[in-house]
Amino acid sequence: MTQTPALTRNQTLVLGTLTKAGEPLSAYAILDRLREEGFRAPLQVYRALDKLLETGLVHRLDSLKAFVACSHPHEHAGETMVAFAICENCARVWEFSDSKIEARFSAWAEAEDFETRATTLEISGLCAACRAAAAAGKPGKPGPETSRR
Amino acid sequence: MTQTPALTRNQTLVLGTLTKAGEPLSAYAILDRLREEGFRAPLQVYRALDKLLETGLVHRLDSLKAFVACSHPHEHAGETMVAFAICENCARVWEFSDSKIEARFSAWAEAEDFETRATTLEISGLCAACRAAAAAGKPGKPGPETSRR
DNA sequence: AGCAATTGCGTTATGCTATAACATATGGCA
DNA sequence: TGCCATATGTTATAGCATAACGCAATTGCT
Ligand SMILES: [Zn+2]
Ligand SMILES: [Zn+2]
Ligand SMILES: [Zn+2]
Ligand SMILES: [Zn+2]
């Protein structure tokens, strides 16, 4: 069940940065926000992220090359397959799981005798708020802070 | 329906390289295999890939940062959500779609009023052949040619 | 044919993402 | 005390992707 073994200072800082941001951040964006705390090199961020990813407190979004704090520091223990919906406009992320989706993937894997180790389930698009704003002619937020140093 | 407008020389070379490889290749791996054909710069590969991705002849696997030829140059027109299973050991890729998986994602999107634009559905693990080989004590193939120049 | 617009191509330079390798420090424990 | 494991700091390097420029080929029109 991956007992959380109390976070170190760097891990706490990185997790705090992601939580406060409320949206996905690239490792380098995290680094920039932690320079005042003494961070100097990407490795300090990546090493902290490694541990946070292991314990499930943070997720990596492959489609964005960015990291996000787990929205329900729930039990990721239950083997649950987690999916993410990412708004291209406001960068908000919805983390959800659906037992039926999981069941279908498992069915495919069983039929093919494939042993699943990791999953990447991400859908990107426009959230309700952004679509409403767009319909009303408003510009909207700039997007996720990734690829922007 | 994205009429395929006849491929250019570079696009043909890149698609041929991916098809012949039969496994995912990074853009730089493709570049290396096309130097004898006159390729010099990553952009030549990326520009060809852009078009091939548009027309659905090639897919990008975010979890691998690599590209793979579509295994059934089928109609990707029908809005079908495509999923990939990737063997971590032999790098083979299974491309499949499941209307029930798609239906569940669509149901979530409709409930949240989220407009889906793109999907990344990838599961990685071990294929049947590699598991059997591992059980028999054999080493197996080295893995996908990504991150190796 | 003449001409403009589009698209593809080649090249150079640069930026973003991630890890290797080495050094130092710290804390638990035999 | 001496050993081991883990965290950390630092420098350098590898791997992935695009910006910006200029030129060439193609297309579509008059
Ligand atoms: Zn989570
Ligand atoms: Zn939004
Ligand atoms: Zn396909
Ligand atoms: Zn395999």
Short mmCIF file of C-alpha atoms in Angstrom, two decimals, chain A residues 82-145:
data_model
loop_
_atom_site.label_atom_id
_atom_site.label_comp_id
_atom_site.label_asym_id
_atom_site.label_seq_id
_atom_site.Cartn_x
_atom_site.Cartn_y
_atom_site.Cartn_z
CA VAL A 82 -6.88 6.63 -13.48
CA ALA A 83 -7.87 8.85 -16.37
CA PHE A 84 -7.38 12.56 -16.84
CA ALA A 85 -9.30 15.17 -18.76
CA ILE A 86 -7.27 18.27 -19.53
CA CYS A 87 -8.72 21.57 -20.72
CA GLU A 88 -6.54 22.99 -23.47
CA ASN A 89 -7.67 26.48 -22.61
CA CYS A 90 -7.65 26.83 -18.84
CA ALA A 91 -5.34 23.89 -18.07
CA ARG A 92 -7.58 22.51 -15.39
CA VAL A 93 -7.41 18.79 -14.90
CA TRP A 94 -10.14 16.37 -13.95
CA GLU A 95 -8.92 13.13 -12.50
CA PHE A 96 -11.38 10.29 -12.62
CA SER A 97 -11.65 6.57 -12.77
CA ASP A 98 -14.34 4.39 -14.20
CA SER A 99 -14.58 0.76 -13.33
CA LYS A 100 -16.16 -0.04 -16.68
CA ILE A 101 -13.32 1.54 -18.60
CA GLU A 102 -10.93 -0.42 -16.49
CA ALA A 103 -12.91 -3.57 -17.06
CA ARG A 104 -12.75 -3.16 -20.83
CA PHE A 105 -9.01 -2.64 -20.84
CA SER A 106 -8.61 -5.61 -18.55
CA ALA A 107 -10.77 -7.68 -20.87
CA TRP A 108 -8.56 -6.80 -23.82
CA ALA A 109 -5.43 -7.56 -21.84
CA GLU A 110 -6.77 -10.89 -20.71
CA ALA A 111 -7.83 -11.88 -24.20
CA GLU A 112 -4.36 -11.04 -25.51
CA ASP A 113 -2.58 -12.38 -22.45
CA PHE A 114 -0.98 -9.00 -21.93
CA GLU A 115 0.20 -8.01 -18.46
CA THR A 116 -0.52 -4.35 -17.85
CA ARG A 117 2.07 -2.47 -15.85
CA ALA A 118 1.19 1.16 -16.40
CA THR A 119 -1.53 3.17 -18.09
CA THR A 120 -1.73 6.57 -19.68
CA LEU A 121 -5.31 7.65 -20.19
CA GLU A 122 -5.63 11.29 -21.09
CA ILE A 123 -8.22 13.19 -23.01
CA SER A 124 -7.77 16.82 -23.87
CA GLY A 125 -10.30 19.29 -25.05
CA LEU A 126 -12.37 22.15 -23.72
CA CYS A 127 -14.13 22.24 -20.39
CA ALA A 128 -17.66 23.50 -19.91
CA ALA A 129 -16.61 26.86 -18.49
CA CYS A 130 -14.22 27.61 -21.33
CA ARG A 131 -16.72 26.63 -23.97
CA ALA A 132 -19.31 28.90 -22.39
CA ALA A 133 -16.79 31.73 -22.23
CA ALA A 134 -15.79 31.18 -25.84
CA ALA A 135 -19.40 31.22 -26.91
CA ALA A 136 -19.79 34.56 -25.13
CA GLY A 137 -16.81 35.92 -27.05
CA LYS A 138 -14.37 36.03 -24.19
CA PRO A 139 -10.72 35.15 -24.67
CA GLY A 140 -9.93 32.89 -21.74
CA LYS A 141 -6.85 31.95 -19.84
CA PRO A 142 -3.52 31.44 -21.56
CA GLY A 143 -3.19 27.74 -20.93
CA PRO A 144 -0.97 25.48 -18.87
CA GLU A 145 2.39 26.63 -17.72
#
